[in-house]
Short mmCIF file of C-alpha atoms in Angstrom, two decimals:
data_model
loop_
_atom_site.label_atom_id
_atom_site.label_comp_id
_atom_site.label_asym_id
_atom_site.label_seq_id
_atom_site.Cartn_x
_atom_site.Cartn_y
_atom_site.Cartn_z
CA MET A 1 30.72 -48.66 24.96
CA GLY A 2 31.12 -45.61 27.21
CA ALA A 3 31.50 -43.25 24.21
CA ARG A 4 28.43 -44.70 22.43
CA ALA A 5 26.37 -44.48 25.61
CA GLY A 6 27.44 -40.86 26.01
CA ALA A 7 26.43 -40.06 22.42
CA ARG A 8 23.03 -41.66 22.93
CA GLY A 9 22.57 -39.62 26.08
CA ALA A 10 23.42 -36.40 24.24
CA VAL A 11 20.87 -37.15 21.51
CA VAL A 12 18.16 -37.85 24.08
CA THR A 13 18.97 -34.65 25.96
CA ALA A 14 18.94 -32.51 22.79
CA THR A 15 15.63 -34.00 21.69
CA ALA A 16 14.10 -33.29 25.07
CA VAL A 17 15.24 -29.65 24.93
CA VAL A 18 13.71 -29.14 21.45
CA CYS A 19 10.41 -30.76 22.48
CA GLY A 20 10.35 -28.67 25.62
CA ILE A 21 10.86 -25.44 23.66
CA VAL A 22 8.04 -26.25 21.24
CA SER A 23 5.66 -27.13 24.05
CA LEU A 24 6.42 -23.84 25.76
CA VAL A 25 6.06 -21.74 22.62
CA VAL A 26 2.88 -23.33 21.29
CA PRO A 27 -0.21 -22.82 23.46
CA GLY A 28 -1.89 -26.08 24.43
CA VAL A 29 1.07 -28.32 23.56
CA ALA A 30 1.79 -30.79 26.34
CA HIS A 31 5.30 -31.30 27.64
CA ALA A 32 7.12 -34.15 25.91
CA ASP A 33 8.63 -37.01 27.82
CA PRO A 34 12.39 -36.28 27.88
CA ALA A 35 13.11 -39.95 27.29
CA ASP A 36 10.68 -40.28 24.37
CA PRO A 37 12.11 -39.02 21.06
CA ALA A 38 9.03 -40.18 19.11
CA PRO A 39 7.60 -37.78 16.51
CA ARG A 40 4.74 -35.55 17.61
CA SER A 41 1.19 -36.73 17.09
CA ASP A 42 -1.04 -35.18 14.43
CA LYS A 43 -2.96 -33.38 17.16
CA ARG A 44 0.19 -31.75 18.47
CA LEU A 45 1.32 -30.90 14.93
CA GLU A 46 -2.07 -29.30 14.27
CA GLU A 47 -1.48 -27.11 17.32
CA VAL A 48 1.91 -26.16 15.92
CA ALA A 49 0.27 -25.45 12.53
CA LYS A 50 -2.29 -23.13 14.16
CA GLU A 51 0.45 -21.18 15.90
CA VAL A 52 2.59 -20.96 12.76
CA ASN A 53 -0.41 -19.79 10.72
CA ARG A 54 -1.28 -17.24 13.40
CA LEU A 55 2.23 -15.80 13.23
CA TYR A 56 2.24 -15.69 9.43
CA ARG A 57 -1.18 -14.02 9.48
CA LYS A 58 0.15 -11.36 11.83
CA ALA A 59 3.19 -10.94 9.59
CA GLU A 60 0.94 -10.53 6.56
CA ALA A 61 -1.21 -7.94 8.33
CA ALA A 62 1.95 -6.04 9.29
CA THR A 63 3.16 -6.35 5.69
CA GLU A 64 0.00 -4.68 4.40
CA ALA A 65 0.40 -1.93 7.02
CA TYR A 66 3.98 -1.48 5.80
CA ASN A 67 2.84 -1.34 2.17
CA GLN A 68 0.20 1.24 3.00
CA ALA A 69 2.64 3.44 4.93
CA ARG A 70 5.21 3.14 2.15
CA GLY A 71 2.63 4.08 -0.46
CA ALA A 72 1.53 7.09 1.58
CA SER A 73 5.15 8.18 2.00
CA ARG A 74 5.73 8.00 -1.74
CA LYS A 75 2.59 10.06 -2.37
CA GLN A 76 3.62 12.68 0.17
CA SER A 77 7.14 12.85 -1.25
CA ARG A 78 5.69 13.52 -4.71
CA GLU A 79 3.39 16.17 -3.23
CA ILE A 80 6.31 17.89 -1.51
CA VAL A 81 8.21 17.99 -4.81
CA ARG A 82 5.12 19.44 -6.54
CA ILE A 83 4.78 22.10 -3.84
CA ALA A 84 8.47 22.99 -4.11
CA ARG A 85 8.11 23.53 -7.87
CA ALA A 86 4.99 25.63 -7.31
CA VAL A 87 6.89 27.75 -4.76
CA VAL A 88 9.70 28.36 -7.25
CA ASP A 89 7.19 29.46 -9.93
CA ALA A 90 5.32 31.68 -7.45
CA GLN A 91 8.56 33.28 -6.27
CA LYS A 92 9.56 34.07 -9.86
CA ARG A 93 6.13 35.60 -10.40
CA MET A 94 6.53 37.63 -7.21
CA ASP A 95 9.95 38.89 -8.35
CA ARG A 96 8.48 40.05 -11.70
CA LEU A 97 5.58 41.80 -9.96
CA LYS A 98 7.91 43.57 -7.54
CA ALA A 99 10.04 44.72 -10.47
CA GLN A 100 6.91 46.18 -12.12
CA ALA A 101 5.93 47.89 -8.87
CA GLY A 102 9.42 49.36 -8.63
CA ALA A 103 9.18 50.66 -12.20
CA LEU A 104 5.86 52.38 -11.40
CA ALA A 105 7.35 53.97 -8.29
CA ARG A 106 10.35 55.27 -10.26
CA ALA A 107 8.08 56.68 -12.98
CA GLN A 108 6.05 58.56 -10.36
CA TYR A 109 9.23 59.94 -8.82
CA ARG A 110 10.42 61.19 -12.23
CA GLY A 111 7.06 62.92 -12.64
CA GLY A 112 7.77 65.13 -9.66
CA SER A 113 5.97 62.93 -7.19
CA LEU A 114 2.64 64.43 -8.28
CA PRO A 115 -0.21 61.96 -8.64
CA ALA A 116 -1.28 61.31 -12.20
CA GLU A 117 -4.68 62.97 -11.52
CA ALA A 118 -3.02 66.22 -10.44
CA GLN A 119 -0.77 66.24 -13.49
CA LEU A 120 -3.84 65.71 -15.66
CA LEU A 121 -5.69 68.71 -14.17
CA LEU A 122 -2.72 70.94 -14.93
CA ARG A 123 -3.04 70.30 -18.67
CA SER A 124 -3.80 73.52 -20.54
CA ASP A 125 -4.72 71.87 -23.82
CA PRO A 126 -8.25 70.29 -23.71
CA GLU A 127 -7.32 67.73 -26.37
CA GLU A 128 -4.34 66.60 -24.29
CA PHE A 129 -6.60 66.41 -21.22
CA PHE A 130 -9.08 63.99 -22.84
CA ARG A 131 -6.32 61.97 -24.51
CA ASP A 132 -4.38 61.55 -21.30
CA ALA A 133 -7.50 60.82 -19.20
CA GLY A 134 -7.75 57.44 -20.90
CA THR A 135 -4.09 56.78 -20.20
CA VAL A 136 -4.55 57.62 -16.51
CA ARG A 137 -7.58 55.35 -16.32
CA LYS A 138 -5.56 52.49 -17.81
CA GLY A 139 -2.75 53.26 -15.39
CA HIS A 140 -5.13 52.99 -12.45
CA GLN A 141 -6.38 49.64 -13.70
CA ALA A 142 -2.84 48.37 -14.21
CA THR A 143 -1.86 49.48 -10.68
CA LYS A 144 -4.89 47.79 -9.14
CA GLY A 145 -4.14 44.64 -11.13
CA LEU A 146 -0.52 44.70 -9.98
CA ILE A 147 -1.52 45.07 -6.33
CA ALA A 148 -4.08 42.26 -6.67
CA SER A 149 -1.49 40.01 -8.33
CA LEU A 150 1.04 40.74 -5.59
CA SER A 151 -1.53 39.89 -2.90
CA ALA A 152 -2.66 36.70 -4.65
CA THR A 153 0.91 35.53 -5.18
CA GLN A 154 1.76 36.17 -1.53
CA ARG A 155 -1.31 34.16 -0.48
CA ASP A 156 -0.14 31.33 -2.76
CA LEU A 157 3.29 31.36 -1.15
CA ASP A 158 1.77 31.31 2.34
CA ARG A 159 -0.54 28.43 1.38
CA TYR A 160 2.32 26.46 -0.15
CA ALA A 161 4.40 26.94 2.98
CA LYS A 162 1.57 25.67 5.19
CA SER A 163 0.84 22.74 2.88
CA ALA A 164 4.51 21.75 2.70
CA ASN A 165 4.73 21.79 6.50
CA GLU A 166 1.67 19.53 6.79
CA GLN A 167 3.05 17.11 4.19
CA TRP A 168 6.39 16.93 5.98
CA LYS A 169 4.59 16.03 9.22
CA LYS A 170 2.56 13.32 7.48
CA LEU A 171 5.66 12.02 5.77
CA GLU A 172 7.46 11.71 9.10
CA GLU A 173 4.44 9.98 10.68
CA ASN A 174 4.28 7.47 7.83
CA ARG A 175 8.01 6.84 8.03
CA LYS A 176 7.53 5.90 11.68
CA ARG A 177 4.52 3.72 10.84
CA LYS A 178 6.51 2.02 8.10
CA ALA A 179 9.44 1.38 10.43
CA ASP A 180 7.14 -0.01 13.15
CA ALA A 181 5.35 -2.28 10.65
CA LYS A 182 8.67 -3.50 9.26
CA LYS A 183 9.82 -4.36 12.77
CA LYS A 184 6.60 -6.30 13.41
CA VAL A 185 6.89 -8.20 10.12
CA LYS A 186 10.43 -9.29 10.91
CA ALA A 187 9.53 -10.26 14.48
CA ARG A 188 6.53 -12.41 13.46
CA LEU A 189 8.47 -14.08 10.65
CA ALA A 190 11.37 -14.81 12.98
CA GLU A 191 8.99 -16.41 15.50
CA ALA A 192 7.34 -18.56 12.83
CA LYS A 193 10.66 -19.68 11.37
CA GLU A 194 12.04 -20.44 14.81
CA LEU A 195 9.00 -22.58 15.57
CA GLU A 196 9.27 -24.44 12.27
CA SER A 197 13.00 -24.95 12.75
CA GLN A 198 12.30 -26.95 15.90
CA LEU A 199 10.47 -29.61 13.90
CA ARG A 200 12.10 -32.62 12.28
CA ASP A 201 12.03 -33.01 8.52
CA GLU A 202 9.37 -35.70 8.70
CA GLU A 203 7.31 -33.53 11.05
CA LEU A 204 7.57 -30.56 8.69
CA GLU A 205 6.39 -32.71 5.80
CA ARG A 206 3.50 -34.06 7.88
CA LEU A 207 2.69 -30.50 8.97
CA ARG A 208 2.42 -29.39 5.34
CA GLU A 209 0.28 -32.41 4.53
CA LEU A 210 -2.06 -31.49 7.38
CA GLU A 211 -2.24 -27.93 6.02
CA ARG A 212 -3.09 -29.23 2.54
CA GLU A 213 -5.68 -31.56 4.00
CA ALA A 214 -7.32 -28.74 5.96
CA ALA A 215 -7.37 -26.59 2.81
CA ARG A 216 -8.97 -29.40 0.80
CA LYS A 217 -11.67 -29.88 3.44
CA ALA A 218 -12.42 -26.16 3.59
CA GLN A 219 -12.61 -25.98 -0.22
CA ALA A 220 -14.91 -29.02 -0.41
CA LYS A 221 -17.20 -27.55 2.23
CA TRP A 222 -17.30 -24.20 0.41
CA LEU A 223 -18.09 -25.77 -2.95
CA GLY A 224 -20.60 -28.10 -1.31
CA SER A 225 -22.53 -25.11 0.00
CA GLY A 226 -23.66 -24.39 -3.58
CA VAL A 227 -22.22 -20.88 -3.47
CA LEU A 228 -21.00 -21.19 -7.08
CA ASP A 229 -24.02 -23.03 -8.51
CA ASP A 230 -25.33 -19.92 -10.26
CA ALA A 231 -21.95 -18.29 -10.91
CA GLY A 232 -21.09 -18.32 -14.59
CA GLY A 233 -19.80 -14.86 -15.36
CA GLU A 234 -17.07 -14.49 -17.96
CA ALA A 235 -13.96 -12.42 -17.49
CA SER A 236 -13.84 -9.00 -19.07
CA LYS A 237 -11.16 -8.16 -21.63
CA GLN A 238 -9.09 -6.45 -18.92
CA GLY A 239 -9.84 -9.30 -16.52
CA ARG A 240 -8.37 -11.81 -18.97
CA LYS A 241 -5.20 -9.69 -19.25
CA ALA A 242 -4.92 -9.49 -15.46
CA ILE A 243 -5.34 -13.27 -15.13
CA ALA A 244 -2.74 -13.89 -17.83
CA TYR A 245 -0.24 -11.69 -15.99
CA ALA A 246 -0.92 -13.25 -12.59
CA THR A 247 -0.72 -16.85 -13.80
CA ARG A 248 2.59 -16.14 -15.56
CA GLN A 249 4.04 -15.42 -12.11
CA ILE A 250 3.26 -18.92 -10.79
CA GLY A 251 6.37 -20.43 -9.19
CA LYS A 252 7.91 -17.08 -8.18
CA ASP A 253 8.75 -16.60 -4.51
CA TYR A 254 6.67 -14.69 -2.01
CA GLU A 255 8.52 -11.75 -0.50
CA TRP A 256 6.86 -9.29 1.84
CA GLY A 257 6.63 -5.76 0.44
CA ALA A 258 7.49 -6.97 -3.10
CA GLU A 259 5.55 -6.11 -6.25
CA GLY A 260 7.57 -7.90 -8.90
CA PRO A 261 8.93 -8.73 -11.27
CA ARG A 262 10.94 -11.46 -9.49
CA THR A 263 9.00 -11.73 -6.20
CA TYR A 264 5.59 -10.69 -4.88
CA ASP A 265 3.48 -10.43 -1.79
CA CYS A 266 -0.27 -11.06 -2.06
CA SER A 267 -1.44 -7.53 -2.92
CA GLY A 268 1.71 -6.81 -4.90
CA LEU A 269 0.66 -9.60 -7.27
CA THR A 270 -2.95 -8.46 -7.68
CA SER A 271 -2.15 -4.76 -8.03
CA GLN A 272 0.56 -5.40 -10.64
CA ALA A 273 -1.66 -7.82 -12.55
CA TRP A 274 -4.40 -5.23 -12.91
CA LEU A 275 -1.87 -2.50 -13.69
CA ALA A 276 -0.61 -4.71 -16.53
CA ALA A 277 -4.23 -4.95 -17.70
CA GLY A 278 -4.40 -1.17 -17.91
CA ARG A 279 -6.17 -0.37 -14.65
CA GLY A 280 -4.38 0.90 -11.56
CA ILE A 281 -5.85 -0.25 -8.25
CA PRO A 282 -4.86 0.34 -4.59
CA ARG A 283 -1.64 -1.33 -3.48
CA THR A 284 -2.83 -3.07 -0.31
CA SER A 285 -5.51 -5.70 0.26
CA GLN A 286 -7.21 -3.47 2.87
CA GLU A 287 -7.43 -0.56 0.44
CA GLN A 288 -8.55 -2.86 -2.36
CA TRP A 289 -11.37 -4.00 -0.07
CA ARG A 290 -12.19 -0.45 1.00
CA GLN A 291 -12.05 1.33 -2.35
CA LEU A 292 -13.01 -1.16 -5.07
CA PRO A 293 -16.66 -1.97 -5.94
CA ARG A 294 -17.93 -5.07 -4.13
CA VAL A 295 -19.86 -7.91 -5.72
CA ASP A 296 -21.66 -10.92 -4.30
CA ILE A 297 -19.80 -14.22 -4.43
CA GLU A 298 -22.66 -15.62 -6.52
CA ASP A 299 -21.95 -12.94 -9.15
CA MET A 300 -18.18 -13.43 -9.08
CA ARG A 301 -16.33 -13.69 -12.38
CA PRO A 302 -12.70 -14.46 -13.30
CA GLY A 303 -10.46 -11.47 -12.69
CA ASP A 304 -12.29 -10.42 -9.53
CA LEU A 305 -10.31 -10.22 -6.30
CA ILE A 306 -11.26 -12.28 -3.26
CA ILE A 307 -10.36 -10.63 0.04
CA TYR A 308 -9.61 -12.94 2.96
CA HIS A 309 -9.78 -12.80 6.76
CA ARG A 310 -11.63 -10.31 8.92
CA ASP A 311 -8.79 -7.80 8.77
CA ALA A 312 -8.64 -8.01 4.94
CA SER A 313 -4.98 -9.00 5.23
CA HIS A 314 -4.86 -11.36 2.23
CA VAL A 315 -6.05 -11.26 -1.37
CA GLY A 316 -6.12 -13.63 -4.33
CA MET A 317 -7.38 -13.34 -7.90
CA TYR A 318 -10.26 -15.56 -8.97
CA VAL A 319 -9.44 -17.44 -12.18
CA GLY A 320 -12.60 -19.55 -12.44
CA ASP A 321 -13.70 -23.07 -11.46
CA GLY A 322 -13.48 -22.22 -7.75
CA THR A 323 -9.77 -21.42 -7.99
CA ILE A 324 -7.56 -18.44 -7.20
CA VAL A 325 -3.99 -17.51 -8.05
CA HIS A 326 -2.21 -15.91 -5.11
CA ALA A 327 1.09 -15.36 -3.31
CA PRO A 328 0.51 -17.32 -0.07
CA ARG A 329 3.21 -16.39 2.45
CA PRO A 330 6.99 -16.37 3.07
CA GLY A 331 8.64 -19.63 2.13
CA ARG A 332 6.01 -20.34 -0.52
CA GLN A 333 5.58 -19.50 -4.18
CA VAL A 334 2.83 -17.92 -6.27
CA THR A 335 0.39 -20.75 -6.89
CA LEU A 336 -3.16 -21.85 -7.64
CA ALA A 337 -5.38 -22.70 -4.67
CA GLY A 338 -9.00 -23.35 -3.80
CA ALA A 339 -10.86 -20.06 -3.46
CA GLY A 340 -12.69 -21.41 -0.40
CA SER A 341 -9.62 -22.79 1.36
CA MET A 342 -9.37 -19.65 3.53
CA GLU A 343 -11.86 -17.46 5.36
CA ILE A 344 -13.49 -15.22 2.71
CA LEU A 345 -14.33 -11.65 3.68
CA GLY A 346 -15.76 -10.64 0.31
CA VAL A 347 -15.18 -10.01 -3.39
CA VAL A 348 -14.25 -6.80 -5.24
CA ARG A 349 -14.20 -6.01 -8.95
CA PRO A 350 -11.51 -3.64 -10.26
CA ASP A 351 -13.24 -2.97 -13.60
CA LYS A 352 -16.85 -2.63 -12.52
#
């Protein structure tokens, strides 16, 4: 009896600790009764859901910042390589020009150091004078051209040096931004996973059901607004290819920073789908929102991209009938979802 009583006491104590941690982590969650191991109410689970979603949203925003910094770093690395090749070519050109200048100087020295004009005036034969006058004129032009080429090549080398220095600075800045964003992603994901780990299996299942229920309500409200009543556009040829690619990825895991072929994040999926359709688009959801042509929701057609949340931190591809295909968040897979189940910022069209 003593051993069983001790075991029961340990269970009660452990449960109280877990409940206490959750109530401290989640704003607005009341402290649980240490002696009451009952599952949390739906209201308390909804509070947990809000906090979990907030953390995943922050992680997704940091993921897009990471993707943008990584993309910029790649671009700058390619630019530095291009500049290095241009420097090599310019240096070779400079070496050839200096060799030509040296040859001219040696020729003048062999001529007794007299300028070509003076040597011309000393000609006694008039025919030689007129014949060599043309040669001197050509020599002057060649010398001027050589000097101009030397100056232009030196300016190129100076410009390349300055440009390379600027690109190195930008590259270093983006490396720091990428590292900071990566740290934020990992921190937010760790917080969300820690919070979820404090829930029982039945609470996790109920939490997911509440999330699905909230999504269904949001979708019903969106459709009920009549926003799609006049929408009947058909996908373009490229749009159909992009949809086919994206829907083939259904069931694959979300992974932040990934762009296939085994895992994806939200903008990795949309950018790769449109690349497969023959049109390259920006890598991140923020840049897709900023750079791609916008269309009204009423004019939306399959293949268009729907950008979500005020910070444009999420994106899905519209496939028709009020549905998107998207990569939701860590721990989930590429799936179909209601286009109105999240806060819509706007719609962009890659092939407008």
